PDB file of C-alpha atoms in Angstrom:
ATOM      1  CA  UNK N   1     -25.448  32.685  -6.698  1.00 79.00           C
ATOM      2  CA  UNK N   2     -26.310  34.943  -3.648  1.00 86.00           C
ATOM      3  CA  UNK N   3     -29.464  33.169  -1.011  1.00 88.00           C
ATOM      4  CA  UNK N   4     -31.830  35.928  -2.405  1.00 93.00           C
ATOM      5  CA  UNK N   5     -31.579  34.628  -5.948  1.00 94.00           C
ATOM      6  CA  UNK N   6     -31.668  30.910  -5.115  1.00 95.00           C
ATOM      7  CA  UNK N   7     -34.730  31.184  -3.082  1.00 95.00           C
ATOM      8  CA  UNK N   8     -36.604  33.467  -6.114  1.00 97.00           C
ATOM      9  CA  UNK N   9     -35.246  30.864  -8.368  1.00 96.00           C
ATOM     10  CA  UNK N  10     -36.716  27.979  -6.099  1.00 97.00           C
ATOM     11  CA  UNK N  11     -40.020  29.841  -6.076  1.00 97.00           C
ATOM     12  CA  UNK N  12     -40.500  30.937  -9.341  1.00 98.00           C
ATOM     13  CA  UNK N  13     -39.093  27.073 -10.521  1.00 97.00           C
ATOM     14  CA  UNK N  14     -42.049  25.601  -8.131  1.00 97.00           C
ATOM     15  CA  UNK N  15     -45.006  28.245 -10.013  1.00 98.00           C
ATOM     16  CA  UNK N  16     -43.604  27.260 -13.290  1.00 98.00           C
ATOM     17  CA  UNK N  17     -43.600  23.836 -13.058  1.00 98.00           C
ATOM     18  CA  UNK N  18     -47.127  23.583 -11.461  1.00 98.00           C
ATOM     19  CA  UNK N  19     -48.304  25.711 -14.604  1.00 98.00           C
ATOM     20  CA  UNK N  20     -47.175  23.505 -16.804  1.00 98.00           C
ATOM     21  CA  UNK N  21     -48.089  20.525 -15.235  1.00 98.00           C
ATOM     22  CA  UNK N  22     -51.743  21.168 -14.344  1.00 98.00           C
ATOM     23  CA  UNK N  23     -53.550  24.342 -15.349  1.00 98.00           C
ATOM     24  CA  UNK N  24     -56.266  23.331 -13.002  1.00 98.00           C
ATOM     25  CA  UNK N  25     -54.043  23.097  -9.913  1.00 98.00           C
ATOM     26  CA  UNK N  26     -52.847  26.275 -10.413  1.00 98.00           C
ATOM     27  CA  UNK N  27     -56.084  27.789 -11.109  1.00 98.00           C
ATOM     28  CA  UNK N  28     -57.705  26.329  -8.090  1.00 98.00           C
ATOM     29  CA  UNK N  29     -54.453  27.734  -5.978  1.00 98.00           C
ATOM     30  CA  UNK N  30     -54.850  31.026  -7.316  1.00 98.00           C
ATOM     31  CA  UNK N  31     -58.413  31.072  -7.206  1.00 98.00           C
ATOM     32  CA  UNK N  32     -57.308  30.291  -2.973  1.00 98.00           C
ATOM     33  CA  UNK N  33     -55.805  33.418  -2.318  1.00 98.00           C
ATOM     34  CA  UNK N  34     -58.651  35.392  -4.175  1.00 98.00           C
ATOM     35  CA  UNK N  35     -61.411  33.971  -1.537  1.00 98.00           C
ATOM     36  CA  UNK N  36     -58.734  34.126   1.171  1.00 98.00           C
ATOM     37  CA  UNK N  37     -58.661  37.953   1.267  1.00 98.00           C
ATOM     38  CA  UNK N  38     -62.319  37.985   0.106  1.00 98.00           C
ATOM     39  CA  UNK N  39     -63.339  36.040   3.072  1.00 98.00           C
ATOM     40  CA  UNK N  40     -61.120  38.355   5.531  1.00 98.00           C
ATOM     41  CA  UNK N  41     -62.229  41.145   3.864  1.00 98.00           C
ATOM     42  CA  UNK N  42     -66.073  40.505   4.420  1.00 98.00           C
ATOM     43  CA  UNK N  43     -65.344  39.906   8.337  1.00 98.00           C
ATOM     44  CA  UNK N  44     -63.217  43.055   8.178  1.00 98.00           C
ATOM     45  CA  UNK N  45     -66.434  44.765   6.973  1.00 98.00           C
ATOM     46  CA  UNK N  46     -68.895  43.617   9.433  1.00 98.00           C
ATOM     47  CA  UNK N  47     -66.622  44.583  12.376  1.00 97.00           C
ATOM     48  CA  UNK N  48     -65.904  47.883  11.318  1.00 98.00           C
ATOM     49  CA  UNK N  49     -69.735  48.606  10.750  1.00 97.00           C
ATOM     50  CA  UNK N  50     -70.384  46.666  14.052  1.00 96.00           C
ATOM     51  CA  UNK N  51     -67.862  48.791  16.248  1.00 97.00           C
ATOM     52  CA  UNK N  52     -68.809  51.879  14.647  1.00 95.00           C
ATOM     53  CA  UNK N  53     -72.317  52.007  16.037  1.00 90.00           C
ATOM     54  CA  UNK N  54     -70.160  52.393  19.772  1.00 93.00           C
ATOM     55  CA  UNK N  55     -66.615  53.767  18.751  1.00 96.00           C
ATOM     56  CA  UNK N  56     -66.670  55.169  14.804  1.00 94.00           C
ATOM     57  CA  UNK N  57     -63.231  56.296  15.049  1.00 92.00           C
ATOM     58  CA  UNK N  58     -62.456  52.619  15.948  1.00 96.00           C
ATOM     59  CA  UNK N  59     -64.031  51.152  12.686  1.00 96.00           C
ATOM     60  CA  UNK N  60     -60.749  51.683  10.216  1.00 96.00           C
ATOM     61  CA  UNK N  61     -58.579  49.721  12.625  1.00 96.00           C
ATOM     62  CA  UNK N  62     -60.663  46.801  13.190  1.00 97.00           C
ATOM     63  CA  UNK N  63     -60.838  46.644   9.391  1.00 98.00           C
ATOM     64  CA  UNK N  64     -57.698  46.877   8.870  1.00 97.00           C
ATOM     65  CA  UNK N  65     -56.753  44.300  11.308  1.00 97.00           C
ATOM     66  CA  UNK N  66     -58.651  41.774   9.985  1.00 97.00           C
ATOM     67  CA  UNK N  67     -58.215  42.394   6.754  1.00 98.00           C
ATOM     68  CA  UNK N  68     -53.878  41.762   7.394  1.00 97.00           C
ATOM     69  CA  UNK N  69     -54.845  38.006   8.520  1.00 96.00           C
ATOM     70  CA  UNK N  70     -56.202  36.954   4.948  1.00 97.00           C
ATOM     71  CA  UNK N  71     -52.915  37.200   3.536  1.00 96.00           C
ATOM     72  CA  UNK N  72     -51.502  35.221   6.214  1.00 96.00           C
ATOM     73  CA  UNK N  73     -54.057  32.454   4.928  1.00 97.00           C
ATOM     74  CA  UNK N  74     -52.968  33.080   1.378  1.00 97.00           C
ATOM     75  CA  UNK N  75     -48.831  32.553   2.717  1.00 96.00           C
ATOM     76  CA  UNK N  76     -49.366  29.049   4.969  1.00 95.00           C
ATOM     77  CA  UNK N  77     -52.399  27.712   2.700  1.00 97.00           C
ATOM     78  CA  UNK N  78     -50.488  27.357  -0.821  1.00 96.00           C
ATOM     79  CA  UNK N  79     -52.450  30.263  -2.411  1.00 98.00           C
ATOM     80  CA  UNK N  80     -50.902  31.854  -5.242  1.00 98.00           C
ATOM     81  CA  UNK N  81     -51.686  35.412  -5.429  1.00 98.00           C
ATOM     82  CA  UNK N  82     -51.161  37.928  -8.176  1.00 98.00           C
ATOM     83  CA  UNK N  83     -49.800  40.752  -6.769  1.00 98.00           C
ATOM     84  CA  UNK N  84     -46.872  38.804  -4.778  1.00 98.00           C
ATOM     85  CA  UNK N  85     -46.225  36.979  -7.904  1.00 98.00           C
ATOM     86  CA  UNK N  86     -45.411  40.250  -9.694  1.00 98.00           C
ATOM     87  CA  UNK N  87     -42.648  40.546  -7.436  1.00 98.00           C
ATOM     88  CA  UNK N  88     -41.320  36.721  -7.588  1.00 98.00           C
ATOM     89  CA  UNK N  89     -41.945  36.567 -11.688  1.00 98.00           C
ATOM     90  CA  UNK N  90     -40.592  40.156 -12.402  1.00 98.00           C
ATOM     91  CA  UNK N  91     -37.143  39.370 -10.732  1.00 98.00           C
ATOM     92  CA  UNK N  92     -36.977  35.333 -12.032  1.00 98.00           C
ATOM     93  CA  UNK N  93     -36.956  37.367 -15.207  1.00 98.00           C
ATOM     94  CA  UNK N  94     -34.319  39.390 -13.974  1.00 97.00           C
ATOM     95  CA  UNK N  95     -32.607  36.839 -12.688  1.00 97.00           C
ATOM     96  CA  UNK N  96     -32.933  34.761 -16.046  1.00 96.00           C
ATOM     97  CA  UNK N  97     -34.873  31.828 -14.656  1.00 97.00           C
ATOM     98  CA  UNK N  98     -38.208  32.636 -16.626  1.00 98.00           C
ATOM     99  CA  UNK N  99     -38.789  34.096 -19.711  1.00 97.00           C
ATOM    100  CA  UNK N 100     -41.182  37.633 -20.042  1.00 97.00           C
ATOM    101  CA  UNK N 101     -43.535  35.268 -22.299  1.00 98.00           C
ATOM    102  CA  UNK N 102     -44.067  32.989 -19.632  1.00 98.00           C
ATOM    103  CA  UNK N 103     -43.841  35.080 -16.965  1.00 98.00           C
ATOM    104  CA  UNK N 104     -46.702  37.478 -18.107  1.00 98.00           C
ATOM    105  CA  UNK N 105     -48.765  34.028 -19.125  1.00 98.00           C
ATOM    106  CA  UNK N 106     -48.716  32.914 -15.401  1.00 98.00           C
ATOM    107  CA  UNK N 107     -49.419  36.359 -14.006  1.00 98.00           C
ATOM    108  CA  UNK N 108     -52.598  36.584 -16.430  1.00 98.00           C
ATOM    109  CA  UNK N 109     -53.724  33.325 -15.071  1.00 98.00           C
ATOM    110  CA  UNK N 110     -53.060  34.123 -11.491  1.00 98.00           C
ATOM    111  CA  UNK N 111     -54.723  37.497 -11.683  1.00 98.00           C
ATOM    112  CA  UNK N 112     -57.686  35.778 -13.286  1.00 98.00           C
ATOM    113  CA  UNK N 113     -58.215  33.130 -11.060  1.00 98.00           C
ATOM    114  CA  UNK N 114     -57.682  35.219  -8.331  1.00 98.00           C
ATOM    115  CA  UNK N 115     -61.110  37.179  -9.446  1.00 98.00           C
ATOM    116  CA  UNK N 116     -63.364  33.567  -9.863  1.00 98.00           C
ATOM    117  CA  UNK N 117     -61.950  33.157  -6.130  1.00 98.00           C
ATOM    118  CA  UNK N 118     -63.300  37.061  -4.812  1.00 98.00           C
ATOM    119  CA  UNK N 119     -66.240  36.644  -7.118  1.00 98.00           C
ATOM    120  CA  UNK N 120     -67.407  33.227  -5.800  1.00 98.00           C
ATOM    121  CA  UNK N 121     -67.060  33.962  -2.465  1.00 98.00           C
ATOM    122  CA  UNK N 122     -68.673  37.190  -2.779  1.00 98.00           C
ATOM    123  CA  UNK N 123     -71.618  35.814  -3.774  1.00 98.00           C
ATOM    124  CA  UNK N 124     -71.826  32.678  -0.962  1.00 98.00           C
ATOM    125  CA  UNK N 125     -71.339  36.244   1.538  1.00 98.00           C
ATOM    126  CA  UNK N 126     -74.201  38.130   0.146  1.00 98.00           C
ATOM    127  CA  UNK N 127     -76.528  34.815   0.573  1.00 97.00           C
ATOM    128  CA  UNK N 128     -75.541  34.919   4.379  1.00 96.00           C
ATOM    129  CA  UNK N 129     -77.580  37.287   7.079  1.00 96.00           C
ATOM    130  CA  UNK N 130     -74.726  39.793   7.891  1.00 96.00           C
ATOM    131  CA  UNK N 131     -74.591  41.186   4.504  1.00 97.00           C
ATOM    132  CA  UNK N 132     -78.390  40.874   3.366  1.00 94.00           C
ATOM    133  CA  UNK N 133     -78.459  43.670   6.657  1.00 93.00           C
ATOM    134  CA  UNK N 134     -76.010  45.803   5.492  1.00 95.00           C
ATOM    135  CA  UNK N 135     -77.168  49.353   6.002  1.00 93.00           C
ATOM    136  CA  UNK N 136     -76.148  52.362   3.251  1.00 93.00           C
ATOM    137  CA  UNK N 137     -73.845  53.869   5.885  1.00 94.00           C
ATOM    138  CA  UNK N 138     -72.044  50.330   6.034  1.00 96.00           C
ATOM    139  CA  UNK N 139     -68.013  50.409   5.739  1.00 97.00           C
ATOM    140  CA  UNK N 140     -67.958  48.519   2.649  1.00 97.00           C
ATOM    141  CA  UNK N 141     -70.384  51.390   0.761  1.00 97.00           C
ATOM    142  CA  UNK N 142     -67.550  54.550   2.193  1.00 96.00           C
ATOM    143  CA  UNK N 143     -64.780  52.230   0.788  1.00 97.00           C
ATOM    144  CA  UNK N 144     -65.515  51.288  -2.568  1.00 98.00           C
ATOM    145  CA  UNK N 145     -66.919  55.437  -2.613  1.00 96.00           C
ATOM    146  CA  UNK N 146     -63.564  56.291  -1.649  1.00 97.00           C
ATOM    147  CA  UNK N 147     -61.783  54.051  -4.268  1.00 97.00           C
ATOM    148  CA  UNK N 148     -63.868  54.983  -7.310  1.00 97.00           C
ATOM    149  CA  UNK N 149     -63.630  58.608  -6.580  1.00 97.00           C
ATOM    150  CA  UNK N 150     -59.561  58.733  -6.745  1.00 98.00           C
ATOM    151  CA  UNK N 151     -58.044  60.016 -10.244  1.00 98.00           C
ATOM    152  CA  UNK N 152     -56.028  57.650 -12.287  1.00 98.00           C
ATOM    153  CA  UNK N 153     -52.494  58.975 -11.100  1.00 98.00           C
ATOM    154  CA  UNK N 154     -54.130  58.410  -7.414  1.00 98.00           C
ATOM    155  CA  UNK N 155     -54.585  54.906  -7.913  1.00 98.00           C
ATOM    156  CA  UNK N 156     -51.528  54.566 -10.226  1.00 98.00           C
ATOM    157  CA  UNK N 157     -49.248  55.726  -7.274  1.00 98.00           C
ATOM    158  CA  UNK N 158     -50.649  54.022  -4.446  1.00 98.00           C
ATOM    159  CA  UNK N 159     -50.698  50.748  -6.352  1.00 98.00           C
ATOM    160  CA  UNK N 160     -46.967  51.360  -6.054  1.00 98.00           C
ATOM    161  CA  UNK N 161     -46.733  51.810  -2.427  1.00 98.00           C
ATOM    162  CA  UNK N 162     -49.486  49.236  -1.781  1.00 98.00           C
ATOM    163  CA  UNK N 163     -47.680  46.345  -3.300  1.00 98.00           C
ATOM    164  CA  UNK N 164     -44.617  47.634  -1.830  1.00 98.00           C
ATOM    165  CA  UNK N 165     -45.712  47.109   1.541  1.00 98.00           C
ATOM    166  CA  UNK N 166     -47.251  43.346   0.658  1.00 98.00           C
ATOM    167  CA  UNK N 167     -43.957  42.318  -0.898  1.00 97.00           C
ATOM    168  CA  UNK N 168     -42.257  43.542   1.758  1.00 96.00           C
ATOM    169  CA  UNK N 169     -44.957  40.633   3.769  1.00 96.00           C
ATOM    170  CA  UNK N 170     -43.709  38.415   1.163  1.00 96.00           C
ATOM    171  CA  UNK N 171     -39.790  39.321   1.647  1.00 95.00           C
ATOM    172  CA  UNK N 172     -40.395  38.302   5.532  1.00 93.00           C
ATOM    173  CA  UNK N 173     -42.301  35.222   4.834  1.00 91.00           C
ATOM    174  CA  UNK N 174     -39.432  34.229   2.082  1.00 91.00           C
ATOM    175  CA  UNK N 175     -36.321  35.679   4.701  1.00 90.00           C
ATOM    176  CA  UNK N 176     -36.937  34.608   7.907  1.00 91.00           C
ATOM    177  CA  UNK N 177     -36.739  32.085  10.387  1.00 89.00           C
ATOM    178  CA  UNK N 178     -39.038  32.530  13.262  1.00 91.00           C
ATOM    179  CA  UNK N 179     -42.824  31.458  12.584  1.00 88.00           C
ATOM    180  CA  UNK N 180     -43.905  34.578  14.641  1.00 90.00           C
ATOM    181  CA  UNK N 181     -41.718  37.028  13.315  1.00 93.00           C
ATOM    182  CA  UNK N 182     -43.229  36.003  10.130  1.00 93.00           C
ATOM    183  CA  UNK N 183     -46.921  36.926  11.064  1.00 93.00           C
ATOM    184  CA  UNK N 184     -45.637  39.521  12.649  1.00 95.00           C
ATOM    185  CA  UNK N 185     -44.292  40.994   9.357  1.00 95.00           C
ATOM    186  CA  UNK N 186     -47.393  40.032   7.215  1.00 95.00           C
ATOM    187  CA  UNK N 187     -49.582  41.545   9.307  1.00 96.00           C
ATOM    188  CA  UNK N 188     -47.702  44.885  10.039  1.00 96.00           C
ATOM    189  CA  UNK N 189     -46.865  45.626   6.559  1.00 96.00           C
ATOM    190  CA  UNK N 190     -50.515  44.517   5.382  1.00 97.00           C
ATOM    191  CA  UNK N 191     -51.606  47.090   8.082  1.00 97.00           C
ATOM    192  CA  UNK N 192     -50.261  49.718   6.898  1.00 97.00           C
ATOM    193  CA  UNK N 193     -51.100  49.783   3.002  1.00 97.00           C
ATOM    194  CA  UNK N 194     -55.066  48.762   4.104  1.00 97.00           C
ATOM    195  CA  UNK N 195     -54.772  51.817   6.888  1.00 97.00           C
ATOM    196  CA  UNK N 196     -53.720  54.245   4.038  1.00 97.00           C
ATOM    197  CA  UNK N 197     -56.225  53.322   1.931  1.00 96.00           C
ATOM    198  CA  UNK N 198     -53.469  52.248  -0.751  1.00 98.00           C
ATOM    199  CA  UNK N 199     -54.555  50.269  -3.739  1.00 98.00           C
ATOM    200  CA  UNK N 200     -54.444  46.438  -4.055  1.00 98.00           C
ATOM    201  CA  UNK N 201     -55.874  44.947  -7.424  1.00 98.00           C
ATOM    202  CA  UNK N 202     -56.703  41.688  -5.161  1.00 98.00           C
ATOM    203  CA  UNK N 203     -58.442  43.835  -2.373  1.00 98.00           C
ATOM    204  CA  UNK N 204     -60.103  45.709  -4.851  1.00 98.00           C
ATOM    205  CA  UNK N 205     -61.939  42.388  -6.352  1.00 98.00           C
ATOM    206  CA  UNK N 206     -63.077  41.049  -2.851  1.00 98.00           C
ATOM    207  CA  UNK N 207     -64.686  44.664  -1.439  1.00 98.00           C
ATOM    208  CA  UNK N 208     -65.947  45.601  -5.108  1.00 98.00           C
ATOM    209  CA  UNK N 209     -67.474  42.110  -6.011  1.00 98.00           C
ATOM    210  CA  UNK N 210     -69.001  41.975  -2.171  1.00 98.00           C
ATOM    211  CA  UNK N 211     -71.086  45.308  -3.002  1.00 98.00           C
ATOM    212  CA  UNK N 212     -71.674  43.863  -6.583  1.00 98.00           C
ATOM    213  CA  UNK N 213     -73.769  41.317  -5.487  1.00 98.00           C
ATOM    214  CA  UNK N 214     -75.317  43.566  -2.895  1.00 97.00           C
ATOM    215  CA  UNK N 215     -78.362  46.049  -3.374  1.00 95.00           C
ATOM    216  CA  UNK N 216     -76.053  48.600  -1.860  1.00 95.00           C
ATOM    217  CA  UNK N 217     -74.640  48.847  -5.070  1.00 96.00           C
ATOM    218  CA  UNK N 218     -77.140  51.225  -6.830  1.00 92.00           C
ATOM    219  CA  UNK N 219     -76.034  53.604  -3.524  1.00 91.00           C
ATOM    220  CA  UNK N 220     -72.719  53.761  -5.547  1.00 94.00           C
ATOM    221  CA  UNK N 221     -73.129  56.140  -8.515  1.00 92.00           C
ATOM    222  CA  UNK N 222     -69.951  55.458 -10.384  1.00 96.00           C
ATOM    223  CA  UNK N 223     -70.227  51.722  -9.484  1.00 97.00           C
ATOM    224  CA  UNK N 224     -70.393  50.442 -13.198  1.00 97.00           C
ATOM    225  CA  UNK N 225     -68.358  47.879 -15.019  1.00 97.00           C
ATOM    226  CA  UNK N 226     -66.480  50.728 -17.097  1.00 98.00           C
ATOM    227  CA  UNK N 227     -65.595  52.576 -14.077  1.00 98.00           C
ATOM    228  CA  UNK N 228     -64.637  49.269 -12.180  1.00 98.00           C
ATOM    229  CA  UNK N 229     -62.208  47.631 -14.830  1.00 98.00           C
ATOM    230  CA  UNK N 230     -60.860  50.710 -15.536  1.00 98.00           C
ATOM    231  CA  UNK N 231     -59.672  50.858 -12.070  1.00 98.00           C
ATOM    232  CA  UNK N 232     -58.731  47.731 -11.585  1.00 98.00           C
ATOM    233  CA  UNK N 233     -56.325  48.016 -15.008  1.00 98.00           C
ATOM    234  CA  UNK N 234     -54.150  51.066 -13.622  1.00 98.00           C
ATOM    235  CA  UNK N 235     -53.871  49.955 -10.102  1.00 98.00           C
ATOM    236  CA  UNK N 236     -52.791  46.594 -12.190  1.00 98.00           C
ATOM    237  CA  UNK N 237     -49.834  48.511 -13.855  1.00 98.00           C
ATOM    238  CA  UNK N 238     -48.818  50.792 -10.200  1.00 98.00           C
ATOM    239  CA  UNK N 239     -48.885  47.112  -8.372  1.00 98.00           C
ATOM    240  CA  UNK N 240     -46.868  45.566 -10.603  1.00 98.00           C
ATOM    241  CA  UNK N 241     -44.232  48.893 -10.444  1.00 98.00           C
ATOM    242  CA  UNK N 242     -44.185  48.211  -6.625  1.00 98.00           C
ATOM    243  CA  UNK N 243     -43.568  44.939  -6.764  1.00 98.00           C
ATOM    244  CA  UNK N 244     -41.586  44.071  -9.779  1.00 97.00           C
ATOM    245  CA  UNK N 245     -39.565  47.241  -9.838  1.00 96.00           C
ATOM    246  CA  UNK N 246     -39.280  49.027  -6.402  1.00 97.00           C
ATOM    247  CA  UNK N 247     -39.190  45.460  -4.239  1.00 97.00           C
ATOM    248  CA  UNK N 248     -38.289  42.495  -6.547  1.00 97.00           C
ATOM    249  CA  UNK N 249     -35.500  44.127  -9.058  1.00 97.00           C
ATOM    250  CA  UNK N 250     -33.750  46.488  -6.751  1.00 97.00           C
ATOM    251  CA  UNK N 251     -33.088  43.488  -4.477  1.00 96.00           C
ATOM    252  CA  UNK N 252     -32.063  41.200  -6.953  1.00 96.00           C
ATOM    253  CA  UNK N 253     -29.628  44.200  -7.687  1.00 96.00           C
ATOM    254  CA  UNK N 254     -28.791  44.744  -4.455  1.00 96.00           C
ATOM    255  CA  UNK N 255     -27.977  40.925  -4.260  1.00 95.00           C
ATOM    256  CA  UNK N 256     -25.609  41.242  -6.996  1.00 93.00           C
ATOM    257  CA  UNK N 257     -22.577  42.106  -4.941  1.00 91.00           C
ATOM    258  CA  UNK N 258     -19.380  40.480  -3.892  1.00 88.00           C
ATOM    259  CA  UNK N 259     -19.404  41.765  -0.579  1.00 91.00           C
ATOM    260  CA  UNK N 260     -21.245  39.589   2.237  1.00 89.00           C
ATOM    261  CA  UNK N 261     -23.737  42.331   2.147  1.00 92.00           C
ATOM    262  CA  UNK N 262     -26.735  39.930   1.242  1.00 90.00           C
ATOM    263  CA  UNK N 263     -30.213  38.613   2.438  1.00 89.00           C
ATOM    264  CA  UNK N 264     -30.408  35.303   3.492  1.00 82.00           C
TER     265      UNK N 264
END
C-alpha cells in the first residue's frame, strides 16, 4: 500500500466511522464548513464593495483574498466539506475502502448540511448593519449576476476546474509537512478558482443565500429557486468530475506503481 492510499484510507475510515456513529456530529461538522466559507465570503463582499468606492479594479482581489482564508477555517477547524469529500470518497471507492452506496449517502449528507451551515449564517449576516447597507452596485449583486447568467456547459466545466484547484488545497493540506507551506497552498489554489470566477457548489450557497435574504435580491431577475437549484445541480456533477475524477482517481492511479515514484 503506497502513503497516498493509506492516508485516503485513514481519512475516508475517520468520515465513515463518525457517520455511523453520530449523524448529528457529522451534520454539525459539515454544517462547519458551510458557515466557514459563508462567513469569509460575506467579509470578502464588504471589502470588495468598500475598496471599490477608491480603487474598483482592486475589488476582485480583495475578494478573492478573503474568500481563500475560509477554507483554511474549514481544514484546521474539523469541518467536513462537500466538495473535498468528493475527492476523498470518490478514490476510497477506488481504492476499495468504501462502498458507492455509502459513499454517495455521506456526500448527500455533507452537501446538505453544508447548505443549513451557508443558509444560517446568511441570515445572522443580513440582520447585521453592513449588509442591511448594501447598495445595488454591491459585489455580491455583479456576482451572483455573473453566475446565473452562464449556460449549463459554462458551469458544468468550470465546476471541473474549480474543484480541481480546491483539491489540489486539499492534496497540500493531506501531503505536506510545513504548517505554512500548507496555508500557503490553500490559499493560492483557492485564489485562483475564486479569481476566475470558477464554480464551487459550496461558494455558490454562501453568496446566493447572502442575497436571498437580502432585498437586493428582486435586483436579480433570474434569481428564483428554479434557476438557483438548477445551478447548483450541474455545477454539483462538474465538481464532483474535478474532484473525484481529474484529482482523486488519477492519483490513486498514479499511486499504483512499483517504482518509488509516489506522494508521501
Amino acid at each position: 500500500m503506497s502513503p497516498f492510499q493509506e492516508k485516503i484510507g485513514i481519512a475516508v475510515s475517520k468520515k465513515e466511522a463518525l457517520f455511523d456513529e453520530s449523524l448529528g456530529r457529522y451534520a454539525l461538522r459539515s454544517t462547519f464548513a458551510g458557515a466557514y466559507l459563508t462567513m469569509s465570503t460575506a467579509v470578502g463582499i464588504i471589502g470588495a464593495d468598500v475598496i471599490s468606492g477608491q480603487f474598483p479594479a482592486l475589488a476582485r482581489f480583495v475578494f478573492t483574498f478573503i474568500f481563500a482564508i475560509g477554507l483554511v477555517y474549514v481544514l484546521v477547524f474539523g469541518g467536513e466539506l462537500a466538495t473535498s469529500n468528493m475527492m476523498y470518497l470518490t478514490t476510497g471507492v477506488y481504492y476499495k475502502h468504501i462502498s458507492w452506496k455509502k459513499a454517495v449517502l455521506i456526500l448527500l449528507y455533507c452537501t446538505l448540511f453544508n447548505f443549513v451551515g451557508a443558509l444560517i449564517l446568511a441570515w445572522l449576516f443580513n440582520q447585521s448593519f453592513s449588509f442591511l447597507t448594501l447598495s445595488d452596485k454591491s459585489f455580491l449583486v455583479n456576482a451572483v449576476n455573473i453566475k446565473l447568467g452562464k449556460s449549463d456547459w459554462s458551469n458544468f466545466f468550470e465546476g471541473i476546474t474549480a474543484n480541481m484547484f480546491v483539491n489540489m488545497a486539499i492534496l497540500g493540506f493531506l501531503l505536506l509537512k510545513e504548517e505554512s507551506s500548507k496555508f500557503f497552498i490553500a490559499v493560492s489554489a483557492i485564489f485562483m478558482f475564486v479569481f476566475l470566477i470558477n464554480e464551487h457548489l459550496v461558494a455558490n450557497f454562501a453568496s446566493f443565500m447572502l442575497l436571498a435574504f437580502n432585498d437586493l435580491s428582486q435586483n436579480v431577475v433570474a434569481f428564483n429557486i428554479t434557476n438557483v437549484l438548477h445551478q447548483w445541480l450541474v455545477v454539483f456533477f462538474g465538481n464532483w468530475v474535478g474532484a473525484g475524477l481529474l484529482i482523486g482517481i488519477a492519483y490513486a492511479w498514479l499511486n499504483q506503481t512499483n517504482t518509488k515514484y509516489k506522494e508521501n
